[in-house]
Coordinates of C-alpha atoms and ligand atoms in Angstrom, one line a residue:
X3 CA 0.0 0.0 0.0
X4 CA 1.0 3.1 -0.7
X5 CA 2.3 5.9 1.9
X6 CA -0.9 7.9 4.1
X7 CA -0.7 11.4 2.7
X8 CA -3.0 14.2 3.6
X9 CA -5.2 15.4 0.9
X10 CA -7.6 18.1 0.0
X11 CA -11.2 16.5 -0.3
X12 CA -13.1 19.9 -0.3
X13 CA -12.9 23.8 -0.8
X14 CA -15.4 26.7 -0.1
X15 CA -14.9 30.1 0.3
X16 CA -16.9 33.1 1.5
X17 CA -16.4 36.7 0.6
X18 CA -18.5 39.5 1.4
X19 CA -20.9 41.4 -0.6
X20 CA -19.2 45.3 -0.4
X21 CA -17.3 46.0 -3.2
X22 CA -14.3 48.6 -2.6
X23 CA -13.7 49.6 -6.0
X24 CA -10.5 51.8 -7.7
X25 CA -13.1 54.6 -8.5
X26 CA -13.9 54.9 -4.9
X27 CA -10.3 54.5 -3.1
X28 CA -9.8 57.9 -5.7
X29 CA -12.1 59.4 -3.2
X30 CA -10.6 58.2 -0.4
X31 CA -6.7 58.6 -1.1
X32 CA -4.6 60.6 -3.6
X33 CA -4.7 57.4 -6.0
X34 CA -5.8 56.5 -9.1
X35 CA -7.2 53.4 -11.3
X36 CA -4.4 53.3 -13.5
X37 CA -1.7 53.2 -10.3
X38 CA -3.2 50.4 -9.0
X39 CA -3.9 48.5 -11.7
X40 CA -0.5 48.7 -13.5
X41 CA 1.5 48.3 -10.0
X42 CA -0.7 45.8 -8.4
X43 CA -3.3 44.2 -10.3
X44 CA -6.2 45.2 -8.2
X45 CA -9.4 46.1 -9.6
X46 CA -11.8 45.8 -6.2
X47 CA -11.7 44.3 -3.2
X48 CA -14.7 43.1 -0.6
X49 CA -15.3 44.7 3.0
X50 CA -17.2 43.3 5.6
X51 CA -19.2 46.1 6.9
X52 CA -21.0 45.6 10.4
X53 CA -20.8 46.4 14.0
X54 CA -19.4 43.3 15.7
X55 CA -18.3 41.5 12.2
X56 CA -15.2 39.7 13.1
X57 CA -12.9 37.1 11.0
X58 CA -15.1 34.1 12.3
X59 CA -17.7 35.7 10.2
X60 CA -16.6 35.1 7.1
X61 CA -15.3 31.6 8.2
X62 CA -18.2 30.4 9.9
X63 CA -20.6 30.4 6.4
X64 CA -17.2 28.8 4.3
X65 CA -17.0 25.9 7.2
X66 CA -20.5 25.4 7.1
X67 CA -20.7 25.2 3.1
X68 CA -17.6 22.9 2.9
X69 CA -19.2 20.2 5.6
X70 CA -22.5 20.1 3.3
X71 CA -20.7 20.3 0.0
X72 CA -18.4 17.2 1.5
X73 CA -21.1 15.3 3.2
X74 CA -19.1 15.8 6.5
X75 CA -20.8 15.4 9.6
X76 CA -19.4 18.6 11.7
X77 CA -18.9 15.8 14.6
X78 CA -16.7 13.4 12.6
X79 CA -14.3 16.8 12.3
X80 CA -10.8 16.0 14.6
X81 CA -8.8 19.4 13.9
X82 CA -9.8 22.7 12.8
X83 CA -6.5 25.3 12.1
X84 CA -7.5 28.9 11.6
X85 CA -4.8 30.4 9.8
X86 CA -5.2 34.2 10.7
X87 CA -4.0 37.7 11.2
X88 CA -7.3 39.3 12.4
X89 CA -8.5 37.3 15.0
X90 CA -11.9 38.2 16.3
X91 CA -10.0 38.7 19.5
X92 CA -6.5 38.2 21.2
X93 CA -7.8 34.9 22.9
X94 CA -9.1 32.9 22.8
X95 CA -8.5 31.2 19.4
X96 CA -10.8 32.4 16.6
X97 CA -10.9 28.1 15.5
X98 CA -12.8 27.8 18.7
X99 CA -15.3 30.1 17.6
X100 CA -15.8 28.7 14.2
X101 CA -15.7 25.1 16.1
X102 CA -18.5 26.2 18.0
X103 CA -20.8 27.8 15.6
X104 CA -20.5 25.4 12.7
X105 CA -20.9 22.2 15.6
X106 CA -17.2 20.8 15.1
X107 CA -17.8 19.9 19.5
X108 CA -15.4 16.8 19.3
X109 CA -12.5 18.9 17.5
X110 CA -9.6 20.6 19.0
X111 CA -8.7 24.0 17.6
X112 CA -6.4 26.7 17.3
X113 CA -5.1 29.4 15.4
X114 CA -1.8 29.8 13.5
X115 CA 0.1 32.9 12.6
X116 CA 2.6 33.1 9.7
X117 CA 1.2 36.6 8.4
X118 CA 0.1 36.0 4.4
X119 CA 1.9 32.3 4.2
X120 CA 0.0 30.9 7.0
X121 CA -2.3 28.9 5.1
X122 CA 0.2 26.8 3.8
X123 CA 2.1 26.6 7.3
X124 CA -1.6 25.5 8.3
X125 CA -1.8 22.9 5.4
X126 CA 1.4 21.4 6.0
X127 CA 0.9 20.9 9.5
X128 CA -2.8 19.8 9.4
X129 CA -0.7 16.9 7.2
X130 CA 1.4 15.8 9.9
X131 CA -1.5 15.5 12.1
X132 CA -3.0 12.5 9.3
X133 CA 0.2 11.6 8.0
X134 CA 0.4 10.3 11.9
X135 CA -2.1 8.3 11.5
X136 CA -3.9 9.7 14.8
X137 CA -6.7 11.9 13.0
X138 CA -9.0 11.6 9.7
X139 CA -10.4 14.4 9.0
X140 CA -8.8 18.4 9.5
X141 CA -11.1 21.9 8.5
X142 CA -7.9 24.2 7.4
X143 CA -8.9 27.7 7.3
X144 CA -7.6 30.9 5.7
X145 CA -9.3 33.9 6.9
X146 CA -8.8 37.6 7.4
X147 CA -11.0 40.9 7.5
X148 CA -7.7 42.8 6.7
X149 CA -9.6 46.2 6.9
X150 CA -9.7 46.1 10.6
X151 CA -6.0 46.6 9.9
X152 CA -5.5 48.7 7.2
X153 CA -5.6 52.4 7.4
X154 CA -7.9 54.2 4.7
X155 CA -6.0 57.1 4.8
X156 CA -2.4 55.6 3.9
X157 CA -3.0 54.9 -0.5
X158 CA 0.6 52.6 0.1
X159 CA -2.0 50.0 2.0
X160 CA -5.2 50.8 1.5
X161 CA -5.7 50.1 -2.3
X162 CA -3.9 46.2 -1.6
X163 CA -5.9 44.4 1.2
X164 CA -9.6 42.9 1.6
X165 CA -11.5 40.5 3.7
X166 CA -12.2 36.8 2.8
X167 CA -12.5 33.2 3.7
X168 CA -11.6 29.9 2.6
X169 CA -11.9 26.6 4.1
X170 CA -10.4 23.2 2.7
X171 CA -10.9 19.6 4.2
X172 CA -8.2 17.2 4.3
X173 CA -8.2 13.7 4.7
X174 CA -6.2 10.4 4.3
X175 CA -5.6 9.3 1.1
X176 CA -3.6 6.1 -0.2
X177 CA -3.7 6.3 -3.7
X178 CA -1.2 8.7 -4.4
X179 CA -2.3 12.1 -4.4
X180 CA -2.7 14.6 -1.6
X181 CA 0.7 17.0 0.3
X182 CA 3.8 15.3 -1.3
X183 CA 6.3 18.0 -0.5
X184 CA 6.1 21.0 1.5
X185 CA 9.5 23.9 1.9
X186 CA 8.4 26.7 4.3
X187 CA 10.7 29.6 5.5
X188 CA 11.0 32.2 8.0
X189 CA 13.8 35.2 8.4
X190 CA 12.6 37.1 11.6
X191 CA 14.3 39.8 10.9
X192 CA 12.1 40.6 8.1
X193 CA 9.7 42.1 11.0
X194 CA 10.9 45.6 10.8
X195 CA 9.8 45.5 7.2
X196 CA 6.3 44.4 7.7
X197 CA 4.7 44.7 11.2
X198 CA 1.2 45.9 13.1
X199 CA 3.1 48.3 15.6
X200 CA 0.3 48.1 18.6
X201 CA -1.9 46.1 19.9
X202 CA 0.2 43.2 21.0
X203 CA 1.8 43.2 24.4
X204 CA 5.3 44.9 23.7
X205 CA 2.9 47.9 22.9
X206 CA -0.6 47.6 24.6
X207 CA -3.6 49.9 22.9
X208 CA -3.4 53.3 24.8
X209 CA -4.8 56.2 23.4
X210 CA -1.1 57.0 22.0
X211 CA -1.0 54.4 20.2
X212 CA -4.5 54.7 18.9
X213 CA -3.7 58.4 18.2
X214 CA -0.5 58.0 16.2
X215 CA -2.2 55.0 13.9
X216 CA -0.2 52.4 15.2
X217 CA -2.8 49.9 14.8
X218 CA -2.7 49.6 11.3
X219 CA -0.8 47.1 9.2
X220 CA 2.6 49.1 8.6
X221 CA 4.7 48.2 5.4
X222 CA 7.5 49.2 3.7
X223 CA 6.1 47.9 0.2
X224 CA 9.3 48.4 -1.7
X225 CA 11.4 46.4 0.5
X226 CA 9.2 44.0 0.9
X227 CA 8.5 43.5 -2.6
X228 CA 12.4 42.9 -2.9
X229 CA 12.7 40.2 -0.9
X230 CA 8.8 38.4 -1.8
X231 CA 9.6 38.5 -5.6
X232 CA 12.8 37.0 -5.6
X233 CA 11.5 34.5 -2.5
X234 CA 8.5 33.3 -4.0
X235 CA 10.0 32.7 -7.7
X236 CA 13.1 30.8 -5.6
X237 CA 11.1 28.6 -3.5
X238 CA 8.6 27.6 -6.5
X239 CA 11.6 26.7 -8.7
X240 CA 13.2 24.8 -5.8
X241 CA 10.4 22.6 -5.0
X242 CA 9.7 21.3 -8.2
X243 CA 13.6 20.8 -9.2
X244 CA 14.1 18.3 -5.8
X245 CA 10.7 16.8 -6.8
X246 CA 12.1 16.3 -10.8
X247 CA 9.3 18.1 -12.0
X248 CA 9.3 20.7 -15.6
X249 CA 6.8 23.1 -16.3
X250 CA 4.8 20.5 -18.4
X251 CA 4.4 18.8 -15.3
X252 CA 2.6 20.9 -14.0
X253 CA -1.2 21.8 -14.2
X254 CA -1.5 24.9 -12.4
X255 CA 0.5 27.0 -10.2
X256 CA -1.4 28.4 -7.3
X257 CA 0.4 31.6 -5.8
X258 CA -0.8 34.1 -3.0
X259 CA -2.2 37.2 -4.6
X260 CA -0.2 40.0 -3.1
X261 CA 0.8 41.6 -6.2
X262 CA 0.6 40.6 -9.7
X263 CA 4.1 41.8 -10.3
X264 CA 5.1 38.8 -8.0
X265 CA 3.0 36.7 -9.4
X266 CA 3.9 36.9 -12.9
X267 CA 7.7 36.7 -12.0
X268 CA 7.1 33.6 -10.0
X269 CA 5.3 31.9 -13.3
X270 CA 8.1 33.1 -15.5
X271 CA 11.1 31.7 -13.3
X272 CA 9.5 28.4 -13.3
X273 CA 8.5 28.6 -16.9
X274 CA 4.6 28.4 -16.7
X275 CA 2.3 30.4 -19.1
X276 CA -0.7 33.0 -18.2
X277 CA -3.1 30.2 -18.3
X278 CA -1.5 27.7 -15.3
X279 CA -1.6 30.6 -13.2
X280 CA -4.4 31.1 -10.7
X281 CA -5.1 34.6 -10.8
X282 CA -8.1 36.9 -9.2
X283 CA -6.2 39.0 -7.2
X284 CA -8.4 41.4 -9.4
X285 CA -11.1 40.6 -8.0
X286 CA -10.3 40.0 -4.5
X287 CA -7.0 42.0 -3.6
X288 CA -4.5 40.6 -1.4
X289 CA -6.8 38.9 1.3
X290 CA -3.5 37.4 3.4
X291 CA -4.6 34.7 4.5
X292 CA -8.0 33.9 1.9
X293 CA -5.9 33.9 -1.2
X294 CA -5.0 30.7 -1.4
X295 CA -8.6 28.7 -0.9
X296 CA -10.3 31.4 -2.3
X297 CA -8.1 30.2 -6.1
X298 CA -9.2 26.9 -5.1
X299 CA -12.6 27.3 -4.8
X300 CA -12.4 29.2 -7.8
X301 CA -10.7 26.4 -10.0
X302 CA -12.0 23.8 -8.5
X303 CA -14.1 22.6 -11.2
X304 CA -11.3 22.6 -13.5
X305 CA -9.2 20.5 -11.4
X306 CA -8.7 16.8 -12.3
X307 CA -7.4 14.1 -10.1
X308 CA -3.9 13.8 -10.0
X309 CA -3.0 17.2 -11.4
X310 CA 0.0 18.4 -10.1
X311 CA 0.0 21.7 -8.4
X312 CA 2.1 24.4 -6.9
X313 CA 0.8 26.2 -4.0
X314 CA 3.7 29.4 -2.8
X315 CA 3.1 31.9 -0.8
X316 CA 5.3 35.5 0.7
X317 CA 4.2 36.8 3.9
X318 CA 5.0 39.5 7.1
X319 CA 7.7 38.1 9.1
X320 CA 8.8 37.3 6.8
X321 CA 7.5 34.0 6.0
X322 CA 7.7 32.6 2.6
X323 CA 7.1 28.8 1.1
X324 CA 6.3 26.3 -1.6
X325 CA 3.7 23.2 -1.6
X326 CA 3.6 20.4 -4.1
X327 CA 0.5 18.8 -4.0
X328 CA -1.6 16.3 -6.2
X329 CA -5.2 17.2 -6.4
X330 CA -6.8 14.2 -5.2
X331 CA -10.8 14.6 -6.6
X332 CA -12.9 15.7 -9.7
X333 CA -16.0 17.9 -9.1
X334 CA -18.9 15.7 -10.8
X335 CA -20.2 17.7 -13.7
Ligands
UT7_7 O1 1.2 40.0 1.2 C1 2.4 39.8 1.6 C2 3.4 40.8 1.7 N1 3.2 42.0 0.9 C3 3.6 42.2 -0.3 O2 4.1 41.3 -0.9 C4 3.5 43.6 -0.9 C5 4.8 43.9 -1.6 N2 4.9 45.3 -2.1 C6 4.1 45.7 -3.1 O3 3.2 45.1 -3.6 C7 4.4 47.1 -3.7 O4 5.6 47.6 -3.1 C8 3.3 48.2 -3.4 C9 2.1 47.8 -4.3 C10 2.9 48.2 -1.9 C11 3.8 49.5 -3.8 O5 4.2 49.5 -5.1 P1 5.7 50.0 -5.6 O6 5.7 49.9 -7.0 O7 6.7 49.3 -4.8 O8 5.6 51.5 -5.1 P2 6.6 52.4 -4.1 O9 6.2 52.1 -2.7 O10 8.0 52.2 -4.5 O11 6.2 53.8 -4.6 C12 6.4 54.3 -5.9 C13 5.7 55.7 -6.0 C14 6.0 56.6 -4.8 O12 6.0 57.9 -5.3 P3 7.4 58.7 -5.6 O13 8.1 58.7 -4.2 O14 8.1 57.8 -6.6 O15 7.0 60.0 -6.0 C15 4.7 56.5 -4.0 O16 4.5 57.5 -3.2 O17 4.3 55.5 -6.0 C16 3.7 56.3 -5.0 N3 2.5 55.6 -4.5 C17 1.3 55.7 -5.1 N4 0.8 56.5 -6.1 C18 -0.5 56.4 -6.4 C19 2.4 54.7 -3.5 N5 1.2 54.2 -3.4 C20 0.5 54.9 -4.4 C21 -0.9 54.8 -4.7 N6 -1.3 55.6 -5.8 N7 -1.8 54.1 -4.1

């Protein structure tokens, strides 16, 4: 028999109905359409608007819609990973939350924080978990509302981020497909680079820190973009060369949307054309930790058993890493 692997039985996302469009960050910040578009790729993003609308929000409906979709009774569930940012609050865990309100009572849950590569951190180690042996069946979640962070009146931030939620199921699977390599990074001292100042408990919320914006996401874009183009492109390229895999190999390369800049010079380094890409970071922005399911919900129906993909991702930290994964199901028709 063949090696236990962890594989992805299911995907749903959840985004919310605001649209934040170009035309209206022009009114917001001195920006304009053709900035964004031509440095970014951003066309609109979605806001959750609300009193009292946390993270867990968006999670709870793209839980709930991947247990029906997957026939998954929310009991049966062993592990749910929130990969997160925005957590509805400090503590306790915003996976507890979701755990609650979707019925996952016989799971244990937590968060996990590796800024925008977290959902593959959370991937990878919901696949130890079944690779073990111990546990069937793991919710990983990607979900942030990014403009709790993000200050509307800096046009460096603003015109990047939005809020979504996606949720995948993985499970056990001997027949081949499912995680087969995973390379994930971190360089701490990429924190001065990319950082939320207060908040935390080096800096606790006073009315300082509230008053001099420090609870916004800070970035130094350029700097950042340095390091995630040349990271992302290395990582993607390494991956498939210790795994003896050429472009033709490969179906579709599945990247985190924080900048189509990035994203195009990741597909060039490892050869792949326009059309292997997953790419609605148009439609979405960069949504840290939603990116990622939110393309595989998207593509989902195109997927075919045993296609080979590459999942990469950049994040704050910085963070940075590549998955090789065979898709493991075809969506009946
Ligand atoms: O998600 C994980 C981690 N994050 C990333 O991967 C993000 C990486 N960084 C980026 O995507 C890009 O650096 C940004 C999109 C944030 C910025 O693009 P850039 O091409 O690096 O711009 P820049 O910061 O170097 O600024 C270039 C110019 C500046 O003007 P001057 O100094 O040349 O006159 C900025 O003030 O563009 C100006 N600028 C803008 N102009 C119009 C910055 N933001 C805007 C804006 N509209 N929104």
């Amino acid at each position: 028999m063949m090696k236990t692997r962890a594989a992805i039985t299911g995907v749903n996302s959840w985004v919310p109905e605001y649209k934040l469009t170009n035309a209206e960050l022009e009114t917001m910040v001195d920006t304009n359409d053709e900035w964004i578009q031509s440095r970014t790729g951003v066309q609109e993003r979605r806001i959750l608007k609300g009193e009292d609308m946390g993270t867990s929000k968006m999670a709870i409906p793209a839980v709930k819609g991947l247990l029906e979709k997957t026939n998954t009774t929310p009991e049966d569930v062993d592990l749910v990973i929130c990969a997160t940012v925005t957590a509805d609050m400090q503590f306790p865990a915003t996976a507890n939350i979701i755990s609650d309100q979707c019925g996952m009572v016989n799971a244990f849950s937590f968060d996990l924080n590796a800024a925008c590569s977290g959902f593959i951190y959370a991937l990878t180690t919901a696949a130890m978990y079944i690779e073990s042996g111990r546990y069937k069946k793991v919710v990983v979640i990607g979900a942030d509302k990014m403009s709790s962070i993000i200050d509307y009146t800096d046009r460096a931030t603003c015109i990047i981020f939005g809020d979504a939620a996606g949720a995948v199921l993985m499970e056990p699977s001997t027949d081949g497909n499912g995680l087969i390599d995973h390379q994930l990074h971190t360089d701490g001292s990429g924190v001065v680079h990319l950082h939320q100042k207060a908040g935390g408990s080096a800096r606790p919320a006073t009315h300082e820190t509230v008053d001099a914006r420090e609870h916004y996401v800070y970035q130094e874009g350029a700097a950042v973009f340095k390091f995630a183009v040349t990271k992302m492109a290395d990582v993607s390229e390494e991956i498939m060369q210790r795994n003896g895999l050429t472009a033709d190999d490969i179906a579709y390369l599945v990247p985190h949307q924080a900048n189509k800049r990035i994203i195009d010079a990741t597909a060039s380094r490892i050869g792949l054309d326009e059309e292997k890409v997953m790419l609605n970071i148009m439609k979405y922005g960069n949504t840290t930790n939603g990116t990622i399911p939110l393309c595989l919900h998207e593509w989902e129906s195109k997927l075919k058993k045993g296609d080979n993909l590459i999942i990469s991702a950049f994040g704050g930290g910085f963070t940075w890493g590549a998955l090789y994964l065979k898709w493991a199901y075809e969506t009946p028709k």
